């Protein structure tokens, strides 16, 4: 049998198997809010890379697949001067690195992190699909009201599950570095409006940069509704569309109440 036809038949069979699955069971976020206790304290340390050791994998963190057809980016703890940080490397590749966590964005709306871009594809811009790469992204995933998902978004959930065997959350904000898009640019993924990129920086190449955002305000801006609980935090170093190379380092990530 022709390999392309075999792949198409396999995908069709997988999609058929997903048809009877309730939409809320296709959301990764449904299980997370049910299984994980909600975080408390004065702040939430979502990523403590500095507490790890170079060469190790941070406990509780794992890779997530962007596309089954894309090569996978690499992530490892390294000595980043000063301290241990997470380094992401992409070579014509795209995959993320994340941990499940349960946070109330009404209580902890402010996210703080630092990163350093060390290598980037040229002329990257999330508004242009062929240039939609980034050496540095910080990702925040949310649960939400499944009744608000339209038919296209429901199909995207089923397709992603059929292709990868994994589940998507209800919505994702990607805080991104981009060389050719103005800071403040908000743009949806070509695949689904439930993934929105917000450009937070376009300069500072080679420098450690500290960033702060209000995820509650950004969610309202990106999706036009109130956010439900945060269910995952991650990073992504991506160069799959440009077929070039990217490299960035990420420091600790925390959530705090509004000042």
PDB file of C-alpha atoms in Angstrom:
ATOM      1  CA  UNK A   1       0.000   0.000   0.000  1.00  0.00           C
ATOM      2  CA  UNK A   2       1.157   3.540  -0.729  1.00  0.00           C
ATOM      3  CA  UNK A   3       2.691   4.985   2.498  1.00  0.00           C
ATOM      4  CA  UNK A   4       0.735   8.237   2.180  1.00  0.00           C
ATOM      5  CA  UNK A   5      -2.511   6.333   1.761  1.00  0.00           C
ATOM      6  CA  UNK A   6      -1.678   4.130   4.729  1.00  0.00           C
ATOM      7  CA  UNK A   7      -0.979   7.212   6.859  1.00  0.00           C
ATOM      8  CA  UNK A   8      -4.257   8.800   5.758  1.00  0.00           C
ATOM      9  CA  UNK A   9      -6.190   5.643   6.618  1.00  0.00           C
ATOM     10  CA  UNK A  10      -4.491   5.435  10.011  1.00  0.00           C
ATOM     11  CA  UNK A  11      -5.341   9.064  10.748  1.00  0.00           C
ATOM     12  CA  UNK A  12      -8.937   8.502   9.672  1.00  0.00           C
ATOM     13  CA  UNK A  13      -9.212   5.518  11.981  1.00  0.00           C
ATOM     14  CA  UNK A  14      -7.708   7.487  14.863  1.00  0.00           C
ATOM     15  CA  UNK A  15     -10.087  10.386  14.302  1.00  0.00           C
ATOM     16  CA  UNK A  16     -13.025   7.993  14.167  1.00  0.00           C
ATOM     17  CA  UNK A  17     -11.934   6.626  17.516  1.00  0.00           C
ATOM     18  CA  UNK A  18     -11.958  10.147  18.971  1.00  0.00           C
ATOM     19  CA  UNK A  19     -15.450  11.033  17.756  1.00  0.00           C
ATOM     20  CA  UNK A  20     -17.229   9.461  20.703  1.00  0.00           C
ATOM     21  CA  UNK A  21     -14.902  10.963  23.311  1.00  0.00           C
ATOM     22  CA  UNK A  22     -16.497  13.891  25.205  1.00  0.00           C
ATOM     23  CA  UNK A  23     -14.779  17.191  24.489  1.00  0.00           C
ATOM     24  CA  UNK A  24     -13.870  17.794  28.127  1.00  0.00           C
ATOM     25  CA  UNK A  25     -11.994  14.468  28.142  1.00  0.00           C
ATOM     26  CA  UNK A  26      -9.941  15.680  25.166  1.00  0.00           C
ATOM     27  CA  UNK A  27      -8.709  18.622  27.246  1.00  0.00           C
ATOM     28  CA  UNK A  28      -5.530  18.024  29.231  1.00  0.00           C
ATOM     29  CA  UNK A  29      -6.666  20.784  31.556  1.00  0.00           C
ATOM     30  CA  UNK A  30      -9.728  18.828  32.744  1.00  0.00           C
ATOM     31  CA  UNK A  31      -7.603  16.177  34.434  1.00  0.00           C
ATOM     32  CA  UNK A  32      -5.120  18.675  35.838  1.00  0.00           C
ATOM     33  CA  UNK A  33      -7.695  20.736  37.742  1.00  0.00           C
ATOM     34  CA  UNK A  34      -9.205  17.513  39.089  1.00  0.00           C
ATOM     35  CA  UNK A  35      -5.919  15.908  40.138  1.00  0.00           C
ATOM     36  CA  UNK A  36      -3.622  18.694  41.328  1.00  0.00           C
ATOM     37  CA  UNK A  37      -4.156  20.804  44.449  1.00  0.00           C
ATOM     38  CA  UNK A  38      -4.234  24.520  43.825  1.00  0.00           C
ATOM     39  CA  UNK A  39      -1.007  26.312  44.737  1.00  0.00           C
ATOM     40  CA  UNK A  40      -0.855  28.616  47.757  1.00  0.00           C
ATOM     41  CA  UNK A  41       1.583  30.822  49.634  1.00  0.00           C
ATOM     42  CA  UNK A  42       2.911  34.331  49.123  1.00  0.00           C
ATOM     43  CA  UNK A  43       4.030  33.408  45.593  1.00  0.00           C
ATOM     44  CA  UNK A  44       4.173  30.351  43.341  1.00  0.00           C
ATOM     45  CA  UNK A  45       7.533  29.134  42.080  1.00  0.00           C
ATOM     46  CA  UNK A  46       6.456  27.532  38.824  1.00  0.00           C
ATOM     47  CA  UNK A  47      10.011  26.862  37.627  1.00  0.00           C
ATOM     48  CA  UNK A  48      12.992  26.555  39.984  1.00  0.00           C
ATOM     49  CA  UNK A  49      15.680  25.754  37.443  1.00  0.00           C
ATOM     50  CA  UNK A  50      18.244  27.414  39.723  1.00  0.00           C
ATOM     51  CA  UNK A  51      17.679  24.663  42.302  1.00  0.00           C
ATOM     52  CA  UNK A  52      18.731  21.942  39.856  1.00  0.00           C
ATOM     53  CA  UNK A  53      22.088  20.626  38.726  1.00  0.00           C
ATOM     54  CA  UNK A  54      23.601  21.064  35.282  1.00  0.00           C
ATOM     55  CA  UNK A  55      23.028  18.022  33.096  1.00  0.00           C
ATOM     56  CA  UNK A  56      19.897  16.902  34.941  1.00  0.00           C
ATOM     57  CA  UNK A  57      16.235  17.115  33.939  1.00  0.00           C
ATOM     58  CA  UNK A  58      14.121  19.326  36.234  1.00  0.00           C
ATOM     59  CA  UNK A  59      11.758  17.090  38.234  1.00  0.00           C
ATOM     60  CA  UNK A  60       8.177  17.204  36.994  1.00  0.00           C
ATOM     61  CA  UNK A  61       9.109  18.645  33.595  1.00  0.00           C
ATOM     62  CA  UNK A  62       8.662  16.862  30.276  1.00  0.00           C
ATOM     63  CA  UNK A  63       8.531  17.501  26.542  1.00  0.00           C
ATOM     64  CA  UNK A  64       5.318  18.348  24.730  1.00  0.00           C
ATOM     65  CA  UNK A  65       4.823  17.713  21.042  1.00  0.00           C
ATOM     66  CA  UNK A  66       3.924  20.596  18.758  1.00  0.00           C
ATOM     67  CA  UNK A  67       3.611  18.422  15.652  1.00  0.00           C
ATOM     68  CA  UNK A  68       4.341  14.716  15.116  1.00  0.00           C
ATOM     69  CA  UNK A  69       6.032  15.691  11.863  1.00  0.00           C
ATOM     70  CA  UNK A  70       8.510  18.142  13.421  1.00  0.00           C
ATOM     71  CA  UNK A  71      11.919  17.340  14.802  1.00  0.00           C
ATOM     72  CA  UNK A  72      12.209  17.804  18.560  1.00  0.00           C
ATOM     73  CA  UNK A  73      14.047  20.650  20.271  1.00  0.00           C
ATOM     74  CA  UNK A  74      16.439  19.842  23.126  1.00  0.00           C
ATOM     75  CA  UNK A  75      16.224  21.123  26.712  1.00  0.00           C
ATOM     76  CA  UNK A  76      18.748  20.703  29.532  1.00  0.00           C
ATOM     77  CA  UNK A  77      19.877  22.384  32.725  1.00  0.00           C
ATOM     78  CA  UNK A  78      23.210  24.182  32.268  1.00  0.00           C
ATOM     79  CA  UNK A  79      25.445  26.555  34.190  1.00  0.00           C
ATOM     80  CA  UNK A  80      24.194  29.888  32.894  1.00  0.00           C
ATOM     81  CA  UNK A  81      26.347  32.343  34.795  1.00  0.00           C
ATOM     82  CA  UNK A  82      25.218  33.084  37.409  1.00  0.00           C
ATOM     83  CA  UNK A  83      23.532  29.886  38.501  1.00  0.00           C
ATOM     84  CA  UNK A  84      21.799  26.983  36.809  1.00  0.00           C
ATOM     85  CA  UNK A  85      19.301  27.747  34.047  1.00  0.00           C
ATOM     86  CA  UNK A  86      17.356  25.804  31.433  1.00  0.00           C
ATOM     87  CA  UNK A  87      18.754  25.928  27.911  1.00  0.00           C
ATOM     88  CA  UNK A  88      16.651  25.270  24.823  1.00  0.00           C
ATOM     89  CA  UNK A  89      18.203  24.421  21.466  1.00  0.00           C
ATOM     90  CA  UNK A  90      16.390  24.074  18.159  1.00  0.00           C
ATOM     91  CA  UNK A  91      17.789  22.881  14.832  1.00  0.00           C
ATOM     92  CA  UNK A  92      14.933  23.109  12.311  1.00  0.00           C
ATOM     93  CA  UNK A  93      12.866  21.704  15.174  1.00  0.00           C
ATOM     94  CA  UNK A  94       9.897  22.475  17.411  1.00  0.00           C
ATOM     95  CA  UNK A  95       8.817  21.025  20.724  1.00  0.00           C
ATOM     96  CA  UNK A  96       8.195  22.480  24.137  1.00  0.00           C
ATOM     97  CA  UNK A  97       9.126  21.689  27.717  1.00  0.00           C
ATOM     98  CA  UNK A  98       6.539  22.038  30.479  1.00  0.00           C
ATOM     99  CA  UNK A  99       5.214  21.077  33.884  1.00  0.00           C
ATOM    100  CA  UNK A 100       1.656  20.605  35.079  1.00  0.00           C
ATOM    101  CA  UNK A 101       0.654  23.004  37.840  1.00  0.00           C
ATOM    102  CA  UNK A 102      -2.619  24.367  39.254  1.00  0.00           C
ATOM    103  CA  UNK A 103      -2.701  28.138  39.870  1.00  0.00           C
ATOM    104  CA  UNK A 104      -5.543  30.605  40.420  1.00  0.00           C
ATOM    105  CA  UNK A 105      -4.801  33.596  38.132  1.00  0.00           C
ATOM    106  CA  UNK A 106      -7.112  35.805  40.174  1.00  0.00           C
ATOM    107  CA  UNK A 107      -4.863  35.301  43.199  1.00  0.00           C
ATOM    108  CA  UNK A 108      -1.536  35.220  41.323  1.00  0.00           C
ATOM    109  CA  UNK A 109      -1.983  37.250  38.118  1.00  0.00           C
ATOM    110  CA  UNK A 110       1.618  38.450  37.735  1.00  0.00           C
ATOM    111  CA  UNK A 111       4.182  36.218  36.032  1.00  0.00           C
ATOM    112  CA  UNK A 112       7.894  37.033  36.272  1.00  0.00           C
ATOM    113  CA  UNK A 113      10.811  35.391  34.492  1.00  0.00           C
ATOM    114  CA  UNK A 114      14.131  36.042  32.835  1.00  0.00           C
ATOM    115  CA  UNK A 115      15.631  34.775  29.605  1.00  0.00           C
ATOM    116  CA  UNK A 116      18.587  35.236  27.320  1.00  0.00           C
ATOM    117  CA  UNK A 117      18.482  34.814  23.527  1.00  0.00           C
ATOM    118  CA  UNK A 118      21.776  33.427  22.213  1.00  0.00           C
ATOM    119  CA  UNK A 119      20.918  32.393  18.646  1.00  0.00           C
ATOM    120  CA  UNK A 120      17.911  33.170  16.481  1.00  0.00           C
ATOM    121  CA  UNK A 121      16.594  32.651  12.972  1.00  0.00           C
ATOM    122  CA  UNK A 122      16.544  35.834  10.909  1.00  0.00           C
ATOM    123  CA  UNK A 123      13.448  37.996  10.444  1.00  0.00           C
ATOM    124  CA  UNK A 124      11.059  36.071  12.681  1.00  0.00           C
ATOM    125  CA  UNK A 125       7.469  37.281  12.927  1.00  0.00           C
ATOM    126  CA  UNK A 126       4.500  35.371  14.449  1.00  0.00           C
ATOM    127  CA  UNK A 127       2.139  37.094  11.995  1.00  0.00           C
ATOM    128  CA  UNK A 128       3.822  35.353   9.038  1.00  0.00           C
ATOM    129  CA  UNK A 129       3.406  31.545   9.107  1.00  0.00           C
ATOM    130  CA  UNK A 130       6.670  30.864   7.250  1.00  0.00           C
ATOM    131  CA  UNK A 131       8.560  33.021   9.797  1.00  0.00           C
ATOM    132  CA  UNK A 132       6.631  31.997  12.909  1.00  0.00           C
ATOM    133  CA  UNK A 133       9.568  30.767  14.982  1.00  0.00           C
ATOM    134  CA  UNK A 134      11.106  32.067  18.187  1.00  0.00           C
ATOM    135  CA  UNK A 135      14.248  31.313  20.166  1.00  0.00           C
ATOM    136  CA  UNK A 136      12.432  32.101  23.416  1.00  0.00           C
ATOM    137  CA  UNK A 137       8.836  31.570  24.449  1.00  0.00           C
ATOM    138  CA  UNK A 138       7.283  31.276  27.897  1.00  0.00           C
ATOM    139  CA  UNK A 139       3.980  29.424  27.762  1.00  0.00           C
ATOM    140  CA  UNK A 140       1.007  29.588  30.133  1.00  0.00           C
ATOM    141  CA  UNK A 141      -1.864  27.116  29.638  1.00  0.00           C
ATOM    142  CA  UNK A 142      -5.406  27.474  30.981  1.00  0.00           C
ATOM    143  CA  UNK A 143      -8.526  25.443  31.646  1.00  0.00           C
ATOM    144  CA  UNK A 144     -11.831  26.842  30.427  1.00  0.00           C
ATOM    145  CA  UNK A 145     -15.485  26.404  29.543  1.00  0.00           C
ATOM    146  CA  UNK A 146     -15.741  23.665  26.901  1.00  0.00           C
ATOM    147  CA  UNK A 147     -19.204  24.876  25.878  1.00  0.00           C
ATOM    148  CA  UNK A 148     -17.519  27.959  24.382  1.00  0.00           C
ATOM    149  CA  UNK A 149     -15.459  25.880  21.930  1.00  0.00           C
ATOM    150  CA  UNK A 150     -16.766  26.083  18.372  1.00  0.00           C
ATOM    151  CA  UNK A 151     -16.784  23.176  15.905  1.00  0.00           C
ATOM    152  CA  UNK A 152     -13.406  24.115  14.450  1.00  0.00           C
ATOM    153  CA  UNK A 153     -11.765  24.220  17.879  1.00  0.00           C
ATOM    154  CA  UNK A 154     -13.316  20.879  18.817  1.00  0.00           C
ATOM    155  CA  UNK A 155     -11.992  19.357  15.610  1.00  0.00           C
ATOM    156  CA  UNK A 156      -8.521  20.727  16.390  1.00  0.00           C
ATOM    157  CA  UNK A 157      -8.597  18.991  19.788  1.00  0.00           C
ATOM    158  CA  UNK A 158      -9.574  15.699  18.178  1.00  0.00           C
ATOM    159  CA  UNK A 159      -6.999  16.030  15.397  1.00  0.00           C
ATOM    160  CA  UNK A 160      -4.168  16.820  17.819  1.00  0.00           C
ATOM    161  CA  UNK A 161      -5.087  13.836  19.978  1.00  0.00           C
ATOM    162  CA  UNK A 162      -5.333  11.560  16.935  1.00  0.00           C
ATOM    163  CA  UNK A 163      -1.931  12.651  15.630  1.00  0.00           C
ATOM    164  CA  UNK A 164       0.029  12.727  18.878  1.00  0.00           C
ATOM    165  CA  UNK A 165      -1.879  10.691  21.452  1.00  0.00           C
ATOM    166  CA  UNK A 166      -1.692  13.731  23.726  1.00  0.00           C
ATOM    167  CA  UNK A 167      -4.240  16.332  24.807  1.00  0.00           C
ATOM    168  CA  UNK A 168      -4.288  20.112  24.542  1.00  0.00           C
ATOM    169  CA  UNK A 169      -5.419  22.515  27.274  1.00  0.00           C
ATOM    170  CA  UNK A 170      -8.371  24.825  26.719  1.00  0.00           C
ATOM    171  CA  UNK A 171      -6.209  27.851  25.848  1.00  0.00           C
ATOM    172  CA  UNK A 172      -2.562  28.899  25.668  1.00  0.00           C
ATOM    173  CA  UNK A 173      -0.732  32.224  25.828  1.00  0.00           C
ATOM    174  CA  UNK A 174       2.785  32.216  24.377  1.00  0.00           C
ATOM    175  CA  UNK A 175       4.969  35.120  25.499  1.00  0.00           C
ATOM    176  CA  UNK A 176       7.417  35.397  22.646  1.00  0.00           C
ATOM    177  CA  UNK A 177      10.648  37.047  21.489  1.00  0.00           C
ATOM    178  CA  UNK A 178      10.388  38.227  17.869  1.00  0.00           C
ATOM    179  CA  UNK A 179      12.842  40.249  15.818  1.00  0.00           C
ATOM    180  CA  UNK A 180      10.382  41.649  13.272  1.00  0.00           C
ATOM    181  CA  UNK A 181       7.129  42.168  15.197  1.00  0.00           C
ATOM    182  CA  UNK A 182       6.500  45.127  17.522  1.00  0.00           C
ATOM    183  CA  UNK A 183       6.315  44.496  21.249  1.00  0.00           C
ATOM    184  CA  UNK A 184       2.626  44.224  22.124  1.00  0.00           C
ATOM    185  CA  UNK A 185       1.681  42.328  18.957  1.00  0.00           C
ATOM    186  CA  UNK A 186      -1.054  39.767  19.670  1.00  0.00           C
ATOM    187  CA  UNK A 187      -1.712  37.138  17.019  1.00  0.00           C
ATOM    188  CA  UNK A 188      -3.464  33.742  16.909  1.00  0.00           C
ATOM    189  CA  UNK A 189      -1.914  30.473  15.860  1.00  0.00           C
ATOM    190  CA  UNK A 190      -2.614  29.442  12.281  1.00  0.00           C
ATOM    191  CA  UNK A 191      -4.083  26.225  13.730  1.00  0.00           C
ATOM    192  CA  UNK A 192      -6.457  27.575  16.374  1.00  0.00           C
ATOM    193  CA  UNK A 193      -7.575  30.813  17.967  1.00  0.00           C
ATOM    194  CA  UNK A 194      -7.129  29.151  21.358  1.00  0.00           C
ATOM    195  CA  UNK A 195      -3.368  29.654  21.070  1.00  0.00           C
ATOM    196  CA  UNK A 196      -2.374  33.321  21.118  1.00  0.00           C
ATOM    197  CA  UNK A 197       1.137  34.747  20.833  1.00  0.00           C
ATOM    198  CA  UNK A 198       2.000  37.993  22.613  1.00  0.00           C
ATOM    199  CA  UNK A 199       5.309  39.559  21.600  1.00  0.00           C
ATOM    200  CA  UNK A 200       7.025  40.807  24.759  1.00  0.00           C
ATOM    201  CA  UNK A 201      10.514  41.523  23.453  1.00  0.00           C
ATOM    202  CA  UNK A 202      12.382  42.052  20.189  1.00  0.00           C
ATOM    203  CA  UNK A 203      15.838  43.119  21.363  1.00  0.00           C
ATOM    204  CA  UNK A 204      18.403  42.515  24.061  1.00  0.00           C
ATOM    205  CA  UNK A 205      20.181  39.788  22.104  1.00  0.00           C
ATOM    206  CA  UNK A 206      22.760  38.008  24.269  1.00  0.00           C
ATOM    207  CA  UNK A 207      21.659  39.775  27.465  1.00  0.00           C
ATOM    208  CA  UNK A 208      19.765  38.455  30.457  1.00  0.00           C
ATOM    209  CA  UNK A 209      16.391  40.209  30.380  1.00  0.00           C
ATOM    210  CA  UNK A 210      13.836  40.285  33.202  1.00  0.00           C
ATOM    211  CA  UNK A 211      10.173  40.334  32.206  1.00  0.00           C
ATOM    212  CA  UNK A 212       6.865  40.719  33.985  1.00  0.00           C
ATOM    213  CA  UNK A 213       3.321  40.335  32.659  1.00  0.00           C
ATOM    214  CA  UNK A 214      -0.195  40.263  34.088  1.00  0.00           C
ATOM    215  CA  UNK A 215      -1.615  36.999  32.737  1.00  0.00           C
ATOM    216  CA  UNK A 216      -5.158  37.889  33.732  1.00  0.00           C
ATOM    217  CA  UNK A 217      -5.097  41.111  31.716  1.00  0.00           C
ATOM    218  CA  UNK A 218      -3.305  39.425  28.823  1.00  0.00           C
ATOM    219  CA  UNK A 219      -5.885  36.629  28.728  1.00  0.00           C
ATOM    220  CA  UNK A 220      -8.727  39.126  28.553  1.00  0.00           C
ATOM    221  CA  UNK A 221      -6.925  40.937  25.742  1.00  0.00           C
ATOM    222  CA  UNK A 222      -6.181  37.770  23.778  1.00  0.00           C
ATOM    223  CA  UNK A 223      -9.426  35.845  24.269  1.00  0.00           C
ATOM    224  CA  UNK A 224     -12.055  38.381  25.312  1.00  0.00           C
ATOM    225  CA  UNK A 225     -13.125  36.457  28.413  1.00  0.00           C
ATOM    226  CA  UNK A 226     -12.073  35.850  31.999  1.00  0.00           C
ATOM    227  CA  UNK A 227      -9.378  33.202  32.526  1.00  0.00           C
ATOM    228  CA  UNK A 228     -10.055  30.002  34.377  1.00  0.00           C
ATOM    229  CA  UNK A 229      -7.291  28.214  36.273  1.00  0.00           C
ATOM    230  CA  UNK A 230      -3.721  27.978  34.992  1.00  0.00           C
ATOM    231  CA  UNK A 231      -2.864  24.311  34.406  1.00  0.00           C
ATOM    232  CA  UNK A 232       0.655  24.311  32.957  1.00  0.00           C
ATOM    233  CA  UNK A 233       3.733  26.468  32.504  1.00  0.00           C
ATOM    234  CA  UNK A 234       6.400  25.829  29.907  1.00  0.00           C
ATOM    235  CA  UNK A 235       8.985  27.142  27.485  1.00  0.00           C
ATOM    236  CA  UNK A 236       9.612  26.607  23.786  1.00  0.00           C
ATOM    237  CA  UNK A 237      12.613  27.217  21.556  1.00  0.00           C
ATOM    238  CA  UNK A 238      11.460  26.789  17.972  1.00  0.00           C
ATOM    239  CA  UNK A 239      13.014  26.961  14.497  1.00  0.00           C
ATOM    240  CA  UNK A 240      10.869  24.537  12.494  1.00  0.00           C
ATOM    241  CA  UNK A 241       9.339  26.955   9.989  1.00  0.00           C
ATOM    242  CA  UNK A 242      12.547  28.758   9.016  1.00  0.00           C
ATOM    243  CA  UNK A 243      14.592  25.518   9.113  1.00  0.00           C
ATOM    244  CA  UNK A 244      17.333  27.417  10.945  1.00  0.00           C
ATOM    245  CA  UNK A 245      18.835  27.238  14.456  1.00  0.00           C
ATOM    246  CA  UNK A 246      17.795  28.848  17.737  1.00  0.00           C
ATOM    247  CA  UNK A 247      19.143  28.846  21.277  1.00  0.00           C
ATOM    248  CA  UNK A 248      17.962  30.513  24.475  1.00  0.00           C
ATOM    249  CA  UNK A 249      18.336  30.185  28.232  1.00  0.00           C
ATOM    250  CA  UNK A 250      15.523  30.489  30.768  1.00  0.00           C
ATOM    251  CA  UNK A 251      15.732  31.460  34.414  1.00  0.00           C
ATOM    252  CA  UNK A 252      13.202  30.787  37.169  1.00  0.00           C
ATOM    253  CA  UNK A 253       9.510  31.507  36.545  1.00  0.00           C
ATOM    254  CA  UNK A 254       7.186  32.677  39.333  1.00  0.00           C
ATOM    255  CA  UNK A 255       3.636  33.931  39.852  1.00  0.00           C
ATOM    256  CA  UNK A 256       2.783  36.659  42.345  1.00  0.00           C
ATOM    257  CA  UNK A 257      -0.180  38.724  43.531  1.00  0.00           C
ATOM    258  CA  UNK A 258      -0.596  42.169  42.044  1.00  0.00           C
ATOM    259  CA  UNK A 259       1.567  44.759  43.845  1.00  0.00           C
TER     260      UNK A 259
END
